[in-house]
Amino acid sequence: MQALILAGGKGRRLRPYTVSIPKPLLPVGERPILDILLTRLAREGFRTVYISIGYLGEMIRAYVGTGSRYGLRIRYLEESRPLGTAGPLALLPKPKNPFFLLNGDLLLDVDFPAMMKVHREKKNVCTICTYRKEEQVQLGVLRLEDEIVKEYVEKPSYSFHISTGVYVFHPKVCSQIPGGKVLDLPALVNRLLRNKEKVGVYHHDGIWMDLGRFDDYARAEEVFRSDPERFLGRIRGPRRGKARRHAGTEVRR
């Protein structure tokens, strides 16, 4: 399997931490989040990983290197200017098989091989990994019909299927991305839908955390330390080189 990791953002919401360190290299449990992610990909059977870099990209390149310590072949795609979350697909060498695209600031225990299996079996052009999230409105909410109140609910909770920032794409999608243009993933997915392409989902019911805000970052530190191996993954496929292993305690969720 192959993956493209998006690691070119500036991480503005985590400043001042990200003034001198790119967000994917921020430590979680004394390990950069990108290190955790690459270790998991290697253990899940990935062989080649592309990393799109921009802001402080040389620090990422210096830390990760060729990927040999993970048993991966790492290749870098340099964004001369920010291209959005889908624009870097235009930089990807033409793939022959379905591939993953994922954000570089995620702490998760997604079963990548299972997601790829769903993508292939459903013959999707795009498969989005989703996560059910509940949000509570901190106010009283009124349900109206013709200016008449039909229901008054105090601080209701609503459930949504959200994107986790993990996708599988058919190879042909890359040829549809304009080079050098800013394009985000919602716009790409909506374009696929307008073109009557099949976009499916893979439901993830494990742990998923986006390290975009300070409270998320602090929580991720706590969750990772409770069970590192859950996020580092178990070894499934053949690897080249010597990937590092770290002991951890299994904690069931």
PDB file of N, CA and C in Angstrom, residues 223-233 245-253:
ATOM      1  N   VAL A 223      -4.005  10.333  26.080  1.00  0.00           N
ATOM      2  CA  VAL A 223      -4.512   9.104  25.470  1.00  0.00           C
ATOM      3  C   VAL A 223      -3.371   8.238  24.950  1.00  0.00           C
ATOM      4  N   PHE A 224      -2.387   8.846  24.303  1.00  0.00           N
ATOM      5  CA  PHE A 224      -1.270   8.068  23.765  1.00  0.00           C
ATOM      6  C   PHE A 224      -0.479   7.390  24.876  1.00  0.00           C
ATOM      7  N   ARG A 225      -0.206   8.096  25.948  1.00  0.00           N
ATOM      8  CA  ARG A 225       0.585   7.524  27.037  1.00  0.00           C
ATOM      9  C   ARG A 225      -0.128   6.348  27.697  1.00  0.00           C
ATOM     10  N   SER A 226      -1.447   6.319  27.636  1.00  0.00           N
ATOM     11  CA  SER A 226      -2.200   5.236  28.265  1.00  0.00           C
ATOM     12  C   SER A 226      -2.032   3.914  27.531  1.00  0.00           C
ATOM     13  N   ASP A 227      -1.733   3.969  26.230  1.00  0.00           N
ATOM     14  CA  ASP A 227      -1.610   2.733  25.440  1.00  0.00           C
ATOM     15  C   ASP A 227      -0.892   3.020  24.130  1.00  0.00           C
ATOM     16  N   PRO A 228       0.430   3.214  24.147  1.00  0.00           N
ATOM     17  CA  PRO A 228       1.164   3.574  22.924  1.00  0.00           C
ATOM     18  C   PRO A 228       0.981   2.582  21.788  1.00  0.00           C
ATOM     19  N   GLU A 229       1.009   1.287  22.101  1.00  0.00           N
ATOM     20  CA  GLU A 229       0.967   0.282  21.036  1.00  0.00           C
ATOM     21  C   GLU A 229      -0.339   0.301  20.261  1.00  0.00           C
ATOM     22  N   ARG A 230      -1.380   0.804  20.871  1.00  0.00           N
ATOM     23  CA  ARG A 230      -2.658   0.892  20.150  1.00  0.00           C
ATOM     24  C   ARG A 230      -2.526   1.786  18.927  1.00  0.00           C
ATOM     25  N   PHE A 231      -1.690   2.807  19.025  1.00  0.00           N
ATOM     26  CA  PHE A 231      -1.535   3.774  17.938  1.00  0.00           C
ATOM     27  C   PHE A 231      -0.345   3.459  17.035  1.00  0.00           C
ATOM     28  N   LEU A 232       0.634   2.760  17.582  1.00  0.00           N
ATOM     29  CA  LEU A 232       1.795   2.387  16.769  1.00  0.00           C
ATOM     30  C   LEU A 232       1.468   1.223  15.844  1.00  0.00           C
ATOM     31  N   GLY A 233       0.445   0.441  16.183  1.00  0.00           N
ATOM     32  CA  GLY A 233      -0.013  -0.626  15.291  1.00  0.00           C
ATOM     33  C   GLY A 233       0.718  -1.935  15.509  1.00  0.00           C
ATOM     34  N   ARG A 245      10.680  -0.759  17.531  1.00  0.00           N
ATOM     35  CA  ARG A 245       9.541  -1.250  18.288  1.00  0.00           C
ATOM     36  C   ARG A 245       9.597  -0.663  19.693  1.00  0.00           C
ATOM     37  N   HIS A 246       8.438  -0.358  20.235  1.00  0.00           N
ATOM     38  CA  HIS A 246       8.356   0.221  21.569  1.00  0.00           C
ATOM     39  C   HIS A 246       7.316  -0.552  22.357  1.00  0.00           C
ATOM     40  N   ALA A 247       7.648  -0.840  23.592  1.00  0.00           N
ATOM     41  CA  ALA A 247       6.719  -1.592  24.431  1.00  0.00           C
ATOM     42  C   ALA A 247       5.592  -0.696  24.899  1.00  0.00           C
ATOM     43  N   GLY A 248       4.431  -1.301  25.140  1.00  0.00           N
ATOM     44  CA  GLY A 248       3.295  -0.536  25.638  1.00  0.00           C
ATOM     45  C   GLY A 248       2.353  -1.450  26.387  1.00  0.00           C
ATOM     46  N   THR A 249       1.368  -0.891  27.042  1.00  0.00           N
ATOM     47  CA  THR A 249       0.393  -1.650  27.796  1.00  0.00           C
ATOM     48  C   THR A 249      -0.930  -1.621  27.062  1.00  0.00           C
ATOM     49  N   GLU A 250      -1.529  -2.775  26.880  1.00  0.00           N
ATOM     50  CA  GLU A 250      -2.797  -2.831  26.155  1.00  0.00           C
ATOM     51  C   GLU A 250      -3.932  -2.394  27.058  1.00  0.00           C
ATOM     52  N   VAL A 251      -4.689  -1.435  26.592  1.00  0.00           N
ATOM     53  CA  VAL A 251      -5.854  -0.950  27.322  1.00  0.00           C
ATOM     54  C   VAL A 251      -7.042  -0.998  26.383  1.00  0.00           C
ATOM     55  N   ARG A 252      -8.054  -1.755  26.727  1.00  0.00           N
ATOM     56  CA  ARG A 252      -9.245  -1.863  25.882  1.00  0.00           C
ATOM     57  C   ARG A 252     -10.116  -0.644  26.079  1.00  0.00           C
ATOM     58  N   ARG A 253     -10.702  -0.170  24.975  1.00  0.00           N
ATOM     59  CA  ARG A 253     -11.600   0.986  25.048  1.00  0.00           C
ATOM     60  C   ARG A 253     -13.025   0.501  25.125  1.00  0.00           C
TER      61      ARG A 253
END
